[in-house]
């Protein structure tokens, strides 16, 4: 089966600019996650979708970050405006279900560098 | 809030030897799930093994096994017959039964020496 697809793989922008990341989960996976992974740290959950509804966005900096999952499939994560501390790898993951021992399947991530 | 701690930032093991990575967590829940993920330099996170808290039997996947001590809130990963391809960052993760509160530890970087 095809894995979680993310694009772009790398992005370099200047602070105060905007950037968007795209994620296509594994077909049939109802749950989609966006994580921020700062260098040397574990991933931090930003937002979790169940189909096209938000389950958890408690750690999403809503003044600058937004995410949507139209039609319950693809998702985009946007940062506007970017700050230096947003430099990180942004990981997308999906799972068949959010409950039970169902594991998450991760994409390759997008490495964002803020100049 | 749930927390996951990995007290070993770096570990090394000789090829073919056994190594144990430590993980402790904090939760007030009685039922939850624990995971070990591997992240090679290529960056894609891969599931290694998972454990349901209600199961007393420790999970095993080929050369990988866990020592789950629920009372102590400990969840260590044992890698037997270590191979060069096992070199990676290893993350311990917790998730509650409602499918939320997915928390990762800070990771342990494992080096395998030939």
Short mmCIF file of C-alpha atoms in Angstrom, two decimals:
data_model
loop_
_atom_site.label_atom_id
_atom_site.label_comp_id
_atom_site.label_asym_id
_atom_site.label_seq_id
_atom_site.Cartn_x
_atom_site.Cartn_y
_atom_site.Cartn_z
CA UNK A 1 0.00 0.00 0.00
CA UNK A 2 1.13 3.54 -0.65
CA UNK A 3 2.42 5.35 2.40
CA UNK A 4 1.70 8.82 3.75
CA UNK A 5 2.77 11.40 1.17
CA UNK A 6 4.04 14.82 2.16
CA UNK A 7 5.28 17.78 0.17
CA UNK A 8 7.45 19.68 -0.14
CA UNK A 9 10.37 17.78 1.37
CA UNK A 10 12.29 20.95 2.16
CA UNK A 11 11.28 24.59 2.45
CA UNK A 12 13.35 27.68 3.21
CA UNK A 13 11.61 30.98 3.88
CA UNK A 14 12.32 34.23 5.64
CA UNK A 15 10.64 35.14 8.90
CA UNK A 16 7.24 36.76 8.55
CA UNK A 17 6.61 34.93 5.29
CA UNK A 18 3.89 32.32 4.85
CA UNK A 19 4.28 28.63 4.10
CA UNK A 20 1.98 25.67 3.53
CA UNK A 21 2.54 21.94 3.78
CA UNK A 22 0.48 19.22 2.17
CA UNK A 23 -0.29 15.69 3.34
CA UNK A 24 -2.06 12.79 1.67
CA UNK A 25 -2.76 9.98 4.16
CA UNK A 26 -2.96 6.28 3.47
CA UNK A 27 -6.19 5.45 1.68
CA UNK A 28 -8.99 4.65 4.11
CA UNK A 29 -7.29 6.14 7.15
CA UNK A 30 -9.81 8.22 9.07
CA UNK A 31 -7.40 9.84 11.51
CA UNK A 32 -4.73 12.33 10.47
CA UNK A 33 -2.10 13.99 12.66
CA UNK A 34 0.30 16.89 12.21
CA UNK A 35 3.42 16.96 14.39
CA UNK A 36 6.21 19.47 14.87
CA UNK A 37 9.63 17.94 15.52
CA UNK A 38 12.30 20.40 16.59
CA UNK A 39 15.87 19.17 16.11
CA UNK A 40 16.89 16.83 18.92
CA UNK A 41 13.38 16.48 20.34
CA UNK A 42 10.48 14.11 20.04
CA UNK A 43 7.51 15.00 17.85
CA UNK A 44 4.90 17.29 19.38
CA UNK A 45 1.30 16.86 18.30
CA UNK A 46 -0.11 20.01 16.73
CA UNK A 47 -3.50 18.84 15.54
CA UNK A 48 -5.50 15.65 15.13
CA UNK A 49 -8.35 15.15 12.66
CA UNK A 50 -10.99 12.45 12.66
CA UNK A 51 -12.29 12.48 9.09
CA UNK A 52 -12.73 16.21 8.46
CA UNK A 53 -13.36 17.20 12.08
CA UNK A 54 -10.79 18.43 14.59
CA UNK A 55 -10.33 16.12 17.60
CA UNK A 56 -7.44 17.89 19.33
CA UNK A 57 -5.74 21.17 18.50
CA UNK A 58 -4.77 22.16 22.03
CA UNK A 59 -1.08 22.60 21.15
CA UNK A 60 -1.60 24.40 17.85
CA UNK A 61 -0.46 28.07 18.02
CA UNK A 62 -3.69 29.32 16.52
CA UNK A 63 -2.49 32.89 16.11
CA UNK A 64 -0.18 31.77 13.31
CA UNK A 65 -0.88 28.12 12.50
CA UNK A 66 -3.95 26.77 10.75
CA UNK A 67 -4.86 23.39 9.33
CA UNK A 68 -7.70 21.94 7.38
CA UNK A 69 -8.74 18.57 6.07
CA UNK A 70 -11.32 19.13 3.41
CA UNK A 71 -13.40 16.09 2.42
CA UNK A 72 -11.68 14.05 5.11
CA UNK A 73 -8.71 13.04 2.95
CA UNK A 74 -5.85 15.44 2.14
CA UNK A 75 -4.74 18.02 4.65
CA UNK A 76 -2.79 21.27 4.60
CA UNK A 77 -0.94 22.95 7.44
CA UNK A 78 -0.20 26.66 7.11
CA UNK A 79 2.03 29.02 9.04
CA UNK A 80 1.42 32.74 8.66
CA UNK A 81 3.57 34.62 9.56
CA UNK A 82 6.54 32.35 10.28
CA UNK A 83 8.88 32.94 13.21
CA UNK A 84 12.44 31.73 13.70
CA UNK A 85 11.30 29.23 16.32
CA UNK A 86 9.11 27.50 13.73
CA UNK A 87 12.21 25.91 12.18
CA UNK A 88 11.51 22.20 12.50
CA UNK A 89 10.44 19.09 10.65
CA UNK A 90 6.68 18.88 10.19
CA UNK A 91 5.46 15.32 10.19
CA UNK A 92 2.12 14.06 9.00
CA UNK A 93 0.78 10.71 10.16
CA UNK A 94 -2.40 8.74 9.64
CA UNK A 95 -4.08 5.77 11.24
CA UNK A 96 -7.02 3.56 10.41
CA UNK A 97 -8.72 4.53 13.65
CA UNK A 98 -7.87 6.81 16.53
CA UNK A 99 -8.81 4.32 19.25
CA UNK A 100 -7.43 0.90 20.04
CA UNK A 101 -3.83 -0.15 19.51
CA UNK A 102 -3.87 1.10 15.93
CA UNK A 103 -0.43 2.59 15.21
CA UNK A 104 0.30 5.74 13.28
CA UNK A 105 1.97 5.64 9.88
CA UNK A 106 4.27 8.57 9.24
CA UNK A 107 5.31 10.45 6.15
CA UNK A 108 8.88 11.57 5.42
CA UNK A 109 8.19 15.04 6.78
CA UNK A 110 8.90 18.56 5.57
CA UNK A 111 12.02 20.25 6.87
CA UNK A 112 11.30 23.97 7.34
CA UNK A 113 14.12 26.45 7.76
CA UNK A 114 13.38 30.05 8.71
CA UNK A 115 16.02 32.64 7.85
CA UNK B 1 -0.96 15.88 31.59
CA UNK B 2 0.76 12.74 30.50
CA UNK B 3 4.54 12.81 30.18
CA UNK B 4 7.05 10.38 28.71
CA UNK B 5 10.68 10.33 29.82
CA UNK B 6 13.65 8.67 28.17
CA UNK B 7 16.63 9.13 30.43
CA UNK B 8 19.28 7.91 27.97
CA UNK B 9 19.95 10.51 25.25
CA UNK B 10 22.49 8.21 23.60
CA UNK B 11 23.32 4.51 23.75
CA UNK B 12 25.71 2.29 21.87
CA UNK B 13 25.86 -1.45 21.40
CA UNK B 14 28.19 -3.87 19.71
CA UNK B 15 26.82 -5.68 16.70
CA UNK B 16 25.15 -8.99 17.70
CA UNK B 17 24.88 -7.88 21.34
CA UNK B 18 21.77 -6.95 23.33
CA UNK B 19 20.77 -3.46 24.41
CA UNK B 20 17.93 -2.11 26.53
CA UNK B 21 16.43 1.35 26.10
CA UNK B 22 14.55 2.85 29.04
CA UNK B 23 11.23 4.66 29.11
CA UNK B 24 9.06 5.85 31.96
CA UNK B 25 5.76 7.64 31.75
CA UNK B 26 3.28 9.35 33.96
CA UNK B 27 -0.48 8.96 33.70
CA UNK B 28 -3.51 8.70 35.95
CA UNK B 29 -5.29 6.43 33.47
CA UNK B 30 -5.55 2.70 34.05
CA UNK B 31 -5.89 1.76 30.39
CA UNK B 32 -3.72 3.11 27.60
CA UNK B 33 -1.30 2.12 24.84
CA UNK B 34 2.46 2.34 24.65
CA UNK B 35 4.60 2.32 21.54
CA UNK B 36 8.22 2.28 20.48
CA UNK B 37 9.00 4.01 17.20
CA UNK B 38 12.27 4.03 15.28
CA UNK B 39 13.42 7.02 13.25
CA UNK B 40 16.45 6.36 11.01
CA UNK B 41 18.44 9.25 9.54
CA UNK B 42 16.12 9.13 6.50
CA UNK B 43 13.55 10.57 8.90
CA UNK B 44 10.50 8.34 8.40
CA UNK B 45 9.15 7.14 11.73
CA UNK B 46 8.49 3.39 11.84
CA UNK B 47 6.55 1.44 14.45
CA UNK B 48 8.74 -1.10 16.27
CA UNK B 49 6.40 -2.56 18.86
CA UNK B 50 3.25 -1.75 20.83
CA UNK B 51 1.75 -2.77 24.17
CA UNK B 52 -1.76 -2.56 25.51
CA UNK B 53 -1.72 -1.66 29.20
CA UNK B 54 -4.43 -4.17 30.06
CA UNK B 55 -2.27 -7.04 28.80
CA UNK B 56 0.15 -8.44 31.35
CA UNK B 57 2.14 -10.34 28.74
CA UNK B 58 5.06 -8.41 27.32
CA UNK B 59 4.91 -7.77 23.58
CA UNK B 60 7.51 -9.35 21.30
CA UNK B 61 8.33 -8.72 17.64
CA UNK B 62 11.19 -10.86 16.37
CA UNK B 63 14.37 -9.39 17.92
CA UNK B 64 12.46 -6.67 19.75
CA UNK B 65 10.73 -7.16 23.08
CA UNK B 66 9.48 -4.96 25.87
CA UNK B 67 9.53 -5.13 29.65
CA UNK B 68 6.26 -3.51 30.69
CA UNK B 69 6.02 -2.77 34.41
CA UNK B 70 2.63 -1.10 34.88
CA UNK B 71 2.96 -0.34 38.58
CA UNK B 72 6.34 1.28 38.04
CA UNK B 73 5.11 2.98 34.83
CA UNK B 74 8.09 1.64 32.99
CA UNK B 75 8.26 0.44 29.39
CA UNK B 76 11.75 -0.58 28.27
CA UNK B 77 12.73 -1.90 24.84
CA UNK B 78 15.18 -4.76 24.44
CA UNK B 79 16.91 -5.30 21.12
CA UNK B 80 18.58 -8.68 20.78
CA UNK B 81 21.25 -9.61 18.24
CA UNK B 82 21.72 -5.94 17.32
CA UNK B 83 22.28 -5.20 13.64
CA UNK B 84 23.84 -2.20 11.90
CA UNK B 85 20.41 -1.32 10.55
CA UNK B 86 19.10 -0.86 14.09
CA UNK B 87 21.04 2.40 14.40
CA UNK B 88 18.46 5.17 14.73
CA UNK B 89 16.58 7.43 17.12
CA UNK B 90 14.12 5.47 19.22
CA UNK B 91 11.05 7.17 20.62
CA UNK B 92 8.77 5.89 23.34
CA UNK B 93 5.17 7.08 22.99
CA UNK B 94 1.95 7.00 24.99
CA UNK B 95 -1.65 7.24 23.88
CA UNK B 96 -4.85 7.04 25.89
CA UNK B 97 -7.72 4.71 25.03
CA UNK B 98 -9.81 7.55 23.64
CA UNK B 99 -7.31 8.06 20.84
CA UNK B 100 -6.00 11.32 22.20
CA UNK B 101 -3.09 12.60 24.25
CA UNK B 102 -0.46 11.09 21.99
CA UNK B 103 2.82 11.99 23.69
CA UNK B 104 6.35 11.17 22.53
CA UNK B 105 9.45 11.01 24.69
CA UNK B 106 12.60 12.98 23.77
CA UNK B 107 14.23 9.97 22.14
CA UNK B 108 17.37 7.84 22.53
CA UNK B 109 19.98 7.79 19.79
CA UNK B 110 21.26 4.24 19.33
CA UNK B 111 24.57 3.56 17.65
CA UNK B 112 25.55 0.05 16.59
CA UNK B 113 29.28 -0.60 16.49
CA UNK B 114 30.66 -3.15 14.00
#
